[in-house]
Every structure is written in structure tokens, then in C-alpha cells.
Short mmCIF file of N, CA and C in Angstrom, two decimals:
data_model
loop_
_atom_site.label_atom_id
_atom_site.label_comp_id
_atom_site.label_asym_id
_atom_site.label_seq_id
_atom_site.Cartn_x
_atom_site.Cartn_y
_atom_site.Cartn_z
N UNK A 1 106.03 62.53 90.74
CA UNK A 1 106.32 62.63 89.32
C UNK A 1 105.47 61.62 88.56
N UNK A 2 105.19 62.22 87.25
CA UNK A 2 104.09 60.92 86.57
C UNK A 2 104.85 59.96 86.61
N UNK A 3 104.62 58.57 86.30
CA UNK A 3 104.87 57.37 85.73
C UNK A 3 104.35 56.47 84.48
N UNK A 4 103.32 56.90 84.69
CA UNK A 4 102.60 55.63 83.68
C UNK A 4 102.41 57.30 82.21
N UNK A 5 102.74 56.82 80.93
CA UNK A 5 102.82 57.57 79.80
C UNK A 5 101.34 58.59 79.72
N UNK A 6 100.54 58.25 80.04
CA UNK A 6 99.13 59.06 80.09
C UNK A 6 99.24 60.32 81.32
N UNK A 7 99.73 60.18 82.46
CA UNK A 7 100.66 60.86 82.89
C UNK A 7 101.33 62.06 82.94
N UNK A 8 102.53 61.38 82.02
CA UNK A 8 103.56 62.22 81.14
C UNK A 8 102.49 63.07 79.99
N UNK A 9 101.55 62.63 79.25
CA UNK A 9 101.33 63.51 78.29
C UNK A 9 100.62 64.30 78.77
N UNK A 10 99.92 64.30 80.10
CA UNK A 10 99.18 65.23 80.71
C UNK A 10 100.03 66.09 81.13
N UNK A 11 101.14 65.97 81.86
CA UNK A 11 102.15 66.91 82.64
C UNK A 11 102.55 67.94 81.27
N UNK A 12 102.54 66.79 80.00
CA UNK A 12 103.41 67.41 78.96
C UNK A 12 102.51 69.16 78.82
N UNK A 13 101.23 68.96 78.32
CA UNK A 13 99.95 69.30 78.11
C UNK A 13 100.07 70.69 78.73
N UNK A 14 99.74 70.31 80.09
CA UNK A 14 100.05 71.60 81.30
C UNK A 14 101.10 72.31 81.30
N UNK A 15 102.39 71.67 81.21
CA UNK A 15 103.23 72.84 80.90
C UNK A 15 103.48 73.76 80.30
N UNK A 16 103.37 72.72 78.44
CA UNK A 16 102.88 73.98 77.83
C UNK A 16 101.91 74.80 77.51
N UNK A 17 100.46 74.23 78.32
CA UNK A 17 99.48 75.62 78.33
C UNK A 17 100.15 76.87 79.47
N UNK A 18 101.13 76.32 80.69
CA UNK A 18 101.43 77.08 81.52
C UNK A 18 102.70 78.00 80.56
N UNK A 19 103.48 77.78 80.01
CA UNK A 19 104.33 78.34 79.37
C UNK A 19 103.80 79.27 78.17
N UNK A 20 102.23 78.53 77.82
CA UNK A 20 102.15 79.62 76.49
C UNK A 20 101.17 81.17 76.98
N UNK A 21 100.55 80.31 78.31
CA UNK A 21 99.57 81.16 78.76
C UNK A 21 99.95 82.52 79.61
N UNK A 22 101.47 82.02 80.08
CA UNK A 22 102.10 82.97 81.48
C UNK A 22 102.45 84.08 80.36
N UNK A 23 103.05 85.12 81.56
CA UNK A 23 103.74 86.61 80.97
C UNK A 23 105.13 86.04 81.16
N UNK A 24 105.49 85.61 82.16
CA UNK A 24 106.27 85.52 82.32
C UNK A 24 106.88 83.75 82.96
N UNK A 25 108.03 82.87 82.50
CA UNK A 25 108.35 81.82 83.07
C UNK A 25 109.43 81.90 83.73
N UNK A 26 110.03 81.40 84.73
CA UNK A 26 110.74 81.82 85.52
C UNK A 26 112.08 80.27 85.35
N UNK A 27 113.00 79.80 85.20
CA UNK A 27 113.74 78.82 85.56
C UNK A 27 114.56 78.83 86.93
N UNK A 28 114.37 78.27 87.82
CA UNK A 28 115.39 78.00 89.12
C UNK A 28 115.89 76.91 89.48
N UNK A 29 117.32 76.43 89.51
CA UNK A 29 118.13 75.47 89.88
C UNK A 29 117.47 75.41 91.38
N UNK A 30 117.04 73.75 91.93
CA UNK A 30 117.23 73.88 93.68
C UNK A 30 117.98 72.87 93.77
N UNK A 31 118.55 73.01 95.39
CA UNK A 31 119.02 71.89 95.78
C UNK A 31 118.98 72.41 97.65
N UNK A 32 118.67 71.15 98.29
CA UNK A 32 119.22 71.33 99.56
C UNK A 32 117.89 72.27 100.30
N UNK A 33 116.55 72.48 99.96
CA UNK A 33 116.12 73.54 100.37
C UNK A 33 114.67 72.43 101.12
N UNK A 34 114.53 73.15 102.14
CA UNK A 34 113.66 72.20 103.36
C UNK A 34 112.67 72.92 102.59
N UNK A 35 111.49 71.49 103.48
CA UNK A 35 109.93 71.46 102.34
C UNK A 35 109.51 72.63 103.19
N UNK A 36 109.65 73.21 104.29
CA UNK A 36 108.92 74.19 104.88
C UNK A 36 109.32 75.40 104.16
N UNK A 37 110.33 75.86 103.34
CA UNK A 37 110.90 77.05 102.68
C UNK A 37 110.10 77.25 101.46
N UNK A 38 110.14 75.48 101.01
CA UNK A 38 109.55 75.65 99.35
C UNK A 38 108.23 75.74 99.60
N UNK A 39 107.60 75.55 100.52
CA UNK A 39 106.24 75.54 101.00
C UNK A 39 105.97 77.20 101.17
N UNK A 40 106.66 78.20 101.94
CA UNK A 40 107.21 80.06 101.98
C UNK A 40 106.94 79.93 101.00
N UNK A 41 107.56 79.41 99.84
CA UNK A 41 107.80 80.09 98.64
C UNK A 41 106.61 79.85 98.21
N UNK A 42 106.20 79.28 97.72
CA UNK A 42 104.60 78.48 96.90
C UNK A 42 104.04 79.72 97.43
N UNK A 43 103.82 79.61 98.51
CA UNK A 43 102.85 80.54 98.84
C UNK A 43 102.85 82.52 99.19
N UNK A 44 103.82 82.56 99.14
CA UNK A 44 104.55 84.09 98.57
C UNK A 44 104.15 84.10 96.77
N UNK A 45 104.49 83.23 96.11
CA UNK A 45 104.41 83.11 94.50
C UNK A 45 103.01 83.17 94.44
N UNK A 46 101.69 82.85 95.62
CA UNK A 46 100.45 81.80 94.83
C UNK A 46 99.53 83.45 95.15
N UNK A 47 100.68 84.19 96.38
CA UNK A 47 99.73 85.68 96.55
C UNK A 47 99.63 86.70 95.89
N UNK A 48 100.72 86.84 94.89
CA UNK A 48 101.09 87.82 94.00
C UNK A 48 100.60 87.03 92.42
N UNK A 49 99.78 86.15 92.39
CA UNK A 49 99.02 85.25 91.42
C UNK A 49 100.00 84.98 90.47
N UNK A 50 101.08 83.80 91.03
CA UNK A 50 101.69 83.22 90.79
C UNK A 50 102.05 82.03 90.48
N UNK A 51 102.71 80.55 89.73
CA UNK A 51 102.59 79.49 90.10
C UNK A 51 103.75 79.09 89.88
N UNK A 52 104.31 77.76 90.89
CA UNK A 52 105.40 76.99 90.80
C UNK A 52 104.79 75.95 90.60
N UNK A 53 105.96 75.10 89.54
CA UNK A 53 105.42 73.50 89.16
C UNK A 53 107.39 73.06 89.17
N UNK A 54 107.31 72.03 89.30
CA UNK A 54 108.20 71.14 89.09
C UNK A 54 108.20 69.76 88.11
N UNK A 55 109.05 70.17 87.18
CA UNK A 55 108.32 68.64 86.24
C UNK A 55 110.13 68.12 85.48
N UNK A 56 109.95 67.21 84.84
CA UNK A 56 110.86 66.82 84.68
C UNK A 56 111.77 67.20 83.33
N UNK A 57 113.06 67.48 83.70
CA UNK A 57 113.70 68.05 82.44
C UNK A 57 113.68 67.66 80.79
N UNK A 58 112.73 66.17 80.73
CA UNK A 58 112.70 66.05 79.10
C UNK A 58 111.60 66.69 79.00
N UNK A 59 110.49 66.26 79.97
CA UNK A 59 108.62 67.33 79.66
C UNK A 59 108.77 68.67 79.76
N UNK A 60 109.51 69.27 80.44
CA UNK A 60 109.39 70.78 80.28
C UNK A 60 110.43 70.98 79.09
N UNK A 61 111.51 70.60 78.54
CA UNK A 61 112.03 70.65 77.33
C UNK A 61 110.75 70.26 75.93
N UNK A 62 110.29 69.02 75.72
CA UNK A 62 109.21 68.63 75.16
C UNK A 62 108.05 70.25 74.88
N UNK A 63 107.86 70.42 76.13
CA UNK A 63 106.97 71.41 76.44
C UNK A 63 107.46 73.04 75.69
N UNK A 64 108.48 73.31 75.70
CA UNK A 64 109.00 74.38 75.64
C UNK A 64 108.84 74.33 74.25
N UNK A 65 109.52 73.03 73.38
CA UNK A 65 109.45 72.80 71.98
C UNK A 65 108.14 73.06 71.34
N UNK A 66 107.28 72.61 72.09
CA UNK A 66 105.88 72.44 71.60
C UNK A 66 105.29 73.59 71.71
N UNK A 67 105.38 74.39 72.51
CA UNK A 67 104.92 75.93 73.21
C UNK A 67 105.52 76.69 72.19
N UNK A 68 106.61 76.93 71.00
CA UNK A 68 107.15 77.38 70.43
C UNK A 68 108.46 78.42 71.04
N UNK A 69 109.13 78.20 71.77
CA UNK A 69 110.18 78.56 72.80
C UNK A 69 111.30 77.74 72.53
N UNK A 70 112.43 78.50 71.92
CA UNK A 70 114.03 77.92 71.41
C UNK A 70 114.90 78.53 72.45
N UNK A 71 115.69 77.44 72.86
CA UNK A 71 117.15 78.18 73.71
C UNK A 71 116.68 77.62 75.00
N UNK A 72 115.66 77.09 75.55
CA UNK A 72 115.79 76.36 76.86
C UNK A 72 116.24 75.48 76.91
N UNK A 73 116.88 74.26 76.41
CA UNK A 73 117.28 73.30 76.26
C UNK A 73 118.93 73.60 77.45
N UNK A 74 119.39 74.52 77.00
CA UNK A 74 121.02 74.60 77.69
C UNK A 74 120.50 74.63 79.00
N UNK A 75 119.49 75.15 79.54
CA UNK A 75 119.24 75.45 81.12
C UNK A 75 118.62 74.27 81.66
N UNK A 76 118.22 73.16 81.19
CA UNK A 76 117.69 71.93 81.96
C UNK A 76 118.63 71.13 82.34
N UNK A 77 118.97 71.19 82.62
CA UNK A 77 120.65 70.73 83.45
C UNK A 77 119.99 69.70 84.64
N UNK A 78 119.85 70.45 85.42
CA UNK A 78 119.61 69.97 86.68
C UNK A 78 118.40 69.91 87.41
N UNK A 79 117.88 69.34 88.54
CA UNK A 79 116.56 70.02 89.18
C UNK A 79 116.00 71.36 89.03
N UNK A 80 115.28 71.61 88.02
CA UNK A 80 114.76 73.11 87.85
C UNK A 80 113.56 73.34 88.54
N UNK A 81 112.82 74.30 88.87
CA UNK A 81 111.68 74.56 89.56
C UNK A 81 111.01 75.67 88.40
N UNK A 82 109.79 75.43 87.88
CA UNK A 82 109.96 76.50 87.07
C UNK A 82 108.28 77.38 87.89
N UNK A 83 108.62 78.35 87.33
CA UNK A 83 107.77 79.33 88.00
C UNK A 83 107.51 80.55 87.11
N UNK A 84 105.54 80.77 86.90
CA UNK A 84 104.77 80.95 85.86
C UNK A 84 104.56 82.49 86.49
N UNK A 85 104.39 83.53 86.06
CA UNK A 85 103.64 84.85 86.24
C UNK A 85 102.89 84.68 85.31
N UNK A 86 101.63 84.67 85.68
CA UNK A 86 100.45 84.61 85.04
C UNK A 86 99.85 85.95 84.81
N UNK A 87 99.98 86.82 85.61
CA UNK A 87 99.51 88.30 85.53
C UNK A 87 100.59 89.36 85.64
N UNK A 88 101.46 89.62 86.31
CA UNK A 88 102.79 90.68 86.42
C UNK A 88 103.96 89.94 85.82
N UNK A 89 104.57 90.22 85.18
CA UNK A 89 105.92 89.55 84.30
C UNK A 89 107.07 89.91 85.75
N UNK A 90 107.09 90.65 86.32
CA UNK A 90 107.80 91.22 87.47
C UNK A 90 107.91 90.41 88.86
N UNK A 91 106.41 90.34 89.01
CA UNK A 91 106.55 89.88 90.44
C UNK A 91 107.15 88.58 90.82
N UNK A 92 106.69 87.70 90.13
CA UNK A 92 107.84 85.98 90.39
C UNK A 92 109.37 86.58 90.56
N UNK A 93 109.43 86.97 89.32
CA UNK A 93 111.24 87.48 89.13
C UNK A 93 111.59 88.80 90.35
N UNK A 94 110.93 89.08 91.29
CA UNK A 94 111.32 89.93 92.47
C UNK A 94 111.33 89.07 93.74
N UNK A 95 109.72 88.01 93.67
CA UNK A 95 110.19 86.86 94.78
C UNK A 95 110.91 85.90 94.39
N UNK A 96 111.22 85.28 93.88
CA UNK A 96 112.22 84.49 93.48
C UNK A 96 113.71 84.95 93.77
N UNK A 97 113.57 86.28 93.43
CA UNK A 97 115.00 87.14 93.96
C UNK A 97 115.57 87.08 95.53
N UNK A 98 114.28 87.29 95.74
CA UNK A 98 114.72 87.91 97.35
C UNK A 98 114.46 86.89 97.89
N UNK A 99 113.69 85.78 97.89
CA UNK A 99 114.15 84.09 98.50
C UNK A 99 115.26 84.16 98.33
N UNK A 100 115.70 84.00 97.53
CA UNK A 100 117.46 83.47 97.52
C UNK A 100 117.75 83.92 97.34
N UNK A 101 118.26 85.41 97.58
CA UNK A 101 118.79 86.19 98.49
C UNK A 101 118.79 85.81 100.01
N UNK A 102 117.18 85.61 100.91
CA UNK A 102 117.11 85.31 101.83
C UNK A 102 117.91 83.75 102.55
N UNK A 103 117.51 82.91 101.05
CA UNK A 103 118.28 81.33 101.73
C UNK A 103 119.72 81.24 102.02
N UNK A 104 120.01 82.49 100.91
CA UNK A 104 121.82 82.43 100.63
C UNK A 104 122.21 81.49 99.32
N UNK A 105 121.86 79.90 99.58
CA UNK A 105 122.11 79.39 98.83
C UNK A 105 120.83 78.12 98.83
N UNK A 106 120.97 77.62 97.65
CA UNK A 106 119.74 76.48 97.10
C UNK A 106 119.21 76.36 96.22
N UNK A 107 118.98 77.94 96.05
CA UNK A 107 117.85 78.83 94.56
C UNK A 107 119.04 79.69 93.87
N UNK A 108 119.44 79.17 92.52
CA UNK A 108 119.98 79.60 91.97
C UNK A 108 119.53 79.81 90.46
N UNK A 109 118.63 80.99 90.18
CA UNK A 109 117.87 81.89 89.12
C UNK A 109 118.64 81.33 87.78
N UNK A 110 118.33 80.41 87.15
CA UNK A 110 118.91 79.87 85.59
C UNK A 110 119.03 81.30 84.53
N UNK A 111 117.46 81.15 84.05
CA UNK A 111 117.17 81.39 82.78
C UNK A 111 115.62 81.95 83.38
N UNK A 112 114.35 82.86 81.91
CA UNK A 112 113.70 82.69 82.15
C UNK A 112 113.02 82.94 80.68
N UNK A 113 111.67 83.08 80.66
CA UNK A 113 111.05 83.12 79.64
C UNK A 113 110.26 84.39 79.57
N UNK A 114 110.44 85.45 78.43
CA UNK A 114 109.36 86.85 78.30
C UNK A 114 108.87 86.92 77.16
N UNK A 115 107.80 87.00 77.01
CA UNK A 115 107.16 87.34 76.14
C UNK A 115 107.60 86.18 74.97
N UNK A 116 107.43 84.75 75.11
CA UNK A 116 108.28 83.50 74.23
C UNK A 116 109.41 83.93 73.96
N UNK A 117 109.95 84.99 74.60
CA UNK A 117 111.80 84.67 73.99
C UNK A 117 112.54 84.46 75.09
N UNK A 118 113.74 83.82 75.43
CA UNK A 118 114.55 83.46 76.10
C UNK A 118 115.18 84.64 76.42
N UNK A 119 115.37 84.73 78.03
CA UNK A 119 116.23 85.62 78.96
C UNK A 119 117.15 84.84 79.67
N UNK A 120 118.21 85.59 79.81
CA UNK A 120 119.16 84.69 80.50
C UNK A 120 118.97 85.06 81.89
N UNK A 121 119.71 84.94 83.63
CA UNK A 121 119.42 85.20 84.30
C UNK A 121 119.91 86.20 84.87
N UNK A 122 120.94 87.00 84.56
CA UNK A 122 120.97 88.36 84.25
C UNK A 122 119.61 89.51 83.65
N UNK A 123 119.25 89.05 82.79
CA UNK A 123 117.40 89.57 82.47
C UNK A 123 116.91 89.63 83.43
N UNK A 124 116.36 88.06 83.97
CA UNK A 124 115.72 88.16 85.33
C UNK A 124 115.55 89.05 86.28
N UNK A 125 117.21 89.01 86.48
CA UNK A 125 117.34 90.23 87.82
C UNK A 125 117.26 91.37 87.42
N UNK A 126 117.10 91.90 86.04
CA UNK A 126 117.26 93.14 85.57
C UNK A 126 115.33 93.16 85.77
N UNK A 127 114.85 92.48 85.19
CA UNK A 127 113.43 91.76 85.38
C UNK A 127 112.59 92.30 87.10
N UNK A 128 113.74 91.74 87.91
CA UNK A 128 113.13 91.58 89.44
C UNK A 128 113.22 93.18 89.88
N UNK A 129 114.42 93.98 89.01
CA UNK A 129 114.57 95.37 89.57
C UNK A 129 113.54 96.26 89.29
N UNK A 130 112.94 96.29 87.81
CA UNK A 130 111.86 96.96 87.92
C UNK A 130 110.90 97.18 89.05
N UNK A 131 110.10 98.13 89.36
CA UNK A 131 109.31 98.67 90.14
C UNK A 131 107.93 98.05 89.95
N UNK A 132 107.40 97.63 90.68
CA UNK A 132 106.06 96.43 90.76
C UNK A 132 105.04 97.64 89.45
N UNK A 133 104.12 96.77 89.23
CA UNK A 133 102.84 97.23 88.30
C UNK A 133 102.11 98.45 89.08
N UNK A 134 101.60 98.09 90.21
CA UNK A 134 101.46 99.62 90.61
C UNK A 134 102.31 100.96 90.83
N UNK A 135 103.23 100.64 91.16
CA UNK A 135 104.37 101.74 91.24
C UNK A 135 104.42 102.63 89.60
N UNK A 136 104.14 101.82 88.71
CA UNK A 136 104.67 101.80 87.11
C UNK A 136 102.91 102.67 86.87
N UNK A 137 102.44 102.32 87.38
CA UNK A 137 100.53 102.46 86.86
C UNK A 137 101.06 103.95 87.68
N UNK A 138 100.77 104.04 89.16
CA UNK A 138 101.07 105.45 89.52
C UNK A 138 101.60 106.38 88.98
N UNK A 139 103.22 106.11 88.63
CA UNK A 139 103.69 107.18 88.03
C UNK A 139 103.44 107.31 86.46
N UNK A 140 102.58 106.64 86.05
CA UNK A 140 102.12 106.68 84.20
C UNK A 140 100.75 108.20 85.00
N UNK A 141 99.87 107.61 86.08
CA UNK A 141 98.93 108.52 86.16
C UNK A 141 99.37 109.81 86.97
N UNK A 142 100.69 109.50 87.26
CA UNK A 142 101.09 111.41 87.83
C UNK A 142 101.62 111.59 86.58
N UNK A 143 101.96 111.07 85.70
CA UNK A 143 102.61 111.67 84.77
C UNK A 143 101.63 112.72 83.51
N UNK A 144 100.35 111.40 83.29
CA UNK A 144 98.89 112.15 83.06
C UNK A 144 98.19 113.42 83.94
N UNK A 145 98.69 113.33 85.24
CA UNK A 145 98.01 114.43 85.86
C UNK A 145 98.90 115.47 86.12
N UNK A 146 99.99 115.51 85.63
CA UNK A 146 100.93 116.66 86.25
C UNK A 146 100.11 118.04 85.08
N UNK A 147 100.74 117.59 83.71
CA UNK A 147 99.78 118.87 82.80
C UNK A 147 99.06 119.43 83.41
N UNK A 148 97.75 118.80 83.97
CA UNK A 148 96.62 119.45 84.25
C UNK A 148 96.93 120.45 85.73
N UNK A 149 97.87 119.58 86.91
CA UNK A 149 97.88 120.06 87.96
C UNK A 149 98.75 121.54 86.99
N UNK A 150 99.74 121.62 86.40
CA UNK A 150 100.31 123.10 85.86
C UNK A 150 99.18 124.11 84.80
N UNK A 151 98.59 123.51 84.22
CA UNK A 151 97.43 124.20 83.99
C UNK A 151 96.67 124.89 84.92
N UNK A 152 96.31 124.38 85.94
CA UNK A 152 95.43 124.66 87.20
C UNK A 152 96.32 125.98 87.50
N UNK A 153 97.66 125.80 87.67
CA UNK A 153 98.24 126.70 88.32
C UNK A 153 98.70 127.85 87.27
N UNK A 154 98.28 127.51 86.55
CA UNK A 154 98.54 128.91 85.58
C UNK A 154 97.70 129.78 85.62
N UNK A 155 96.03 129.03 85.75
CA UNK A 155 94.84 129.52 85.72
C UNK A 155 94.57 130.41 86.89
N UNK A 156 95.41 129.96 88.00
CA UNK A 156 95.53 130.21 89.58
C UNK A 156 96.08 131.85 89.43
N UNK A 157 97.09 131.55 89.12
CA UNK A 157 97.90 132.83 88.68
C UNK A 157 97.41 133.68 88.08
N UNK A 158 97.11 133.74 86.76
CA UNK A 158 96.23 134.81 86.41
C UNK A 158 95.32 135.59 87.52
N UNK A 159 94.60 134.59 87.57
CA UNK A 159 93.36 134.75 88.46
C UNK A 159 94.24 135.87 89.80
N UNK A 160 95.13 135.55 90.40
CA UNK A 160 95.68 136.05 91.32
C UNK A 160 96.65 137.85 91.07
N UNK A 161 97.27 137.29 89.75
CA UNK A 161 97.58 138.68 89.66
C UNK A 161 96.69 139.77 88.94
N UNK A 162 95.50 139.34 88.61
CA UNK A 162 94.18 140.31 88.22
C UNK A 162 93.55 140.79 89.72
N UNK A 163 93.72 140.22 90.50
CA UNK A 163 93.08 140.33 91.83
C UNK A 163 94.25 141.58 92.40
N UNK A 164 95.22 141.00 91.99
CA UNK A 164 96.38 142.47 92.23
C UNK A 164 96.28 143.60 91.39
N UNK A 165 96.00 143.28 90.29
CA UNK A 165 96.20 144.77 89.54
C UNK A 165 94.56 145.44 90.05
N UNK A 166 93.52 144.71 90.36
CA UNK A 166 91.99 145.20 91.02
C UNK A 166 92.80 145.95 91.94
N UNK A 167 93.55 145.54 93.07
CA UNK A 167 93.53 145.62 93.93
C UNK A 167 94.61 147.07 94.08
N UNK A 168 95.80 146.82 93.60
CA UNK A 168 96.60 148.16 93.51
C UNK A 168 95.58 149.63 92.42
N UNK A 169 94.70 149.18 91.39
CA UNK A 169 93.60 149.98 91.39
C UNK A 169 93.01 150.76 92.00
N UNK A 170 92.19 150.14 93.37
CA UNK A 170 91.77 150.19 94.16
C UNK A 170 92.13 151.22 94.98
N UNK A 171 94.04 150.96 95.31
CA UNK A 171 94.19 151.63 96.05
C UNK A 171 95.16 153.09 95.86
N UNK A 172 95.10 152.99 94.59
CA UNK A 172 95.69 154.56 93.74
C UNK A 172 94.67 155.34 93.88
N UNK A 173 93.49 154.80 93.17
CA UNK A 173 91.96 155.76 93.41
C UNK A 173 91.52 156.46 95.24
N UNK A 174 91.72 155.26 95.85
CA UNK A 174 91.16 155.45 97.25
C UNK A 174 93.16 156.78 97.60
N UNK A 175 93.71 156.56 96.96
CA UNK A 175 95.10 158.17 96.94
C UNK A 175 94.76 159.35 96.67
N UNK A 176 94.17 159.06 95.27
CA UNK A 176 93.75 160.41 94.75
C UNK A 176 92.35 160.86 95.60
N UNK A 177 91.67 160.31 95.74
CA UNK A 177 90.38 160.49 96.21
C UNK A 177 90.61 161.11 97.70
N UNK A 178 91.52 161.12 98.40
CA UNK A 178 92.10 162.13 99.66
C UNK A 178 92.79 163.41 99.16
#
């Protein structure tokens, strides 16, 4: 943790470029959780281009103020861990979920931050349920390609029952013609 005030205004600094810059901020109560887990975690969070910081409850308050973000103040309570989605607003709030889910207990999901407004941690998990960015991108582009695939098949059709009426043509003439 900083000490000396030059420090602190640097930590201050970083947080809130990390808070103004993320999609998403994440708040988590820890306690009790071995450095080899939080170490899992870092690095589950750092693959899905993620970041955890830990800083202290007046600088990330300070920070939040300064970042333009009201209503975090009630959630700095205790040891928070806070944790940045820098690119998916989703993915932190799905690992973060399912860690603790996995620990049972330690990680307990506060609060979080979307789009600068305050979510409570109910959001979150409503947050973590959504379906990842690709899942969401896929079905936006089946949803773009379905039209066309029913077009195709209309075109199909035609095409198919002209080939029938040729074809029962065909074979009235080749009737009479005996």
C-alpha cells in the first residue's frame, strides 16, 4: 500500500483513470482467501482482458468522487478488491461469479459500476447472467442472416415447383402423344 503522499496521489490518479476508462467496475468484499486463489483469480480476470487492483477505501472513494461516480461511498466498508472490465462489461461480473461460487465463501460481490452509474450486487449477477459478447455477436449475425437464408428458400421453391409444373407438362404431352 502507498505510504509516503506522492504515492497516494498516484494510486489516487490510477484509479480514477481505471474507473473512468473501464466498461465496467466490479466491487468485492475479501476476506480469508489464500494468495494462491487470488493469484487463479488475477489471472482468469488478466485473460478475458481484465484487471484487479486493491487500494484503499478513502483513494478509491476520493477516486470515485473525482471520476464523477455517486453512491459508492455505502460499499467501502471493508477490504474491497475492485475489479476493472476494460473491454466486455460481462466478463469480470461472470468470473468473479463463479470464483465465489467456487470458494463458497471469502468473495462476497458488493456493488459495481456500469456505464458511471451505480449497480447494486444484484445487477452484477443479473450482469454475470448475460451470455458472453460472442454468444450476443452470433446471435445479432443469425439474426441478420436468417432473412436472407428464407429468401434463399423461397427462391428455392419457386425454382422447384416450376421444375414440377415443366415436368408434369412433360408428362401429359409424352400421354397424349401415345
Amino acid at each position: 500500500m502507498p505510504t509516503t503522499k506522492a504515492q497516494k496521489q498516484a494510486m489516487l490518479a490510477e484509479m480514477k483513470e481505471k474507473m473512468q476508462n473501464s466498461q465496467v467496475t466490479i466491487l468485492a468484499e475479501y476476506r480469508g482467501i489464500s494468495v494462491a486463489k487470488i493469484t487463479d483469480l488475477r489471472t482468469r480476470l488478466r485473460k478475458a482482458g481484465c484487471e484487479m487492483k486493491v487500494a484503499k477505501n478513502t483513494i478509491a472513494g476520493l477516486a470515485a468522487k473525482e471520476a464523477g461516480i455517486d453512491g459508492l461511498e455505502d460499499y467501502l466498508k471493508n477490504p474491497i478488491v475492485f475489479t476493472f472490465g476494460l473491454e466486455d462489461p460481462v466478463a469480470p461480473a461472470k468470473i468473479l461469479s463463479d470464483f465465489a461460487r467456487e470458494i463458497k465463501q471469502g468473495l462476497d460481490i458488493k456493488a459495481g459500476v456500469l456505464e458511471g452509474k451505480v449497480i447494486d450486487a444484484n445487477g452484477v449477477k443479473a450482469l454475470a447472467d448475460l451470455p458472453s459478447r460472442e454468444v450476443l455477436l452470433a446471435k445479432v449475425l443469425g439474426g441478420m442472416q436468417a432473412p436472407m437464408y428464407g429468401f434463399a428458400g423461397v427462391l428455392a421453391a419457386n425454382l422447384r415447383n416450376l421444375v414440377y409444373v415443366v415436368d408434369q407438362i412433360r408428362q401429359q404431352k409424352e400421354g397424349q402423344a401415345s
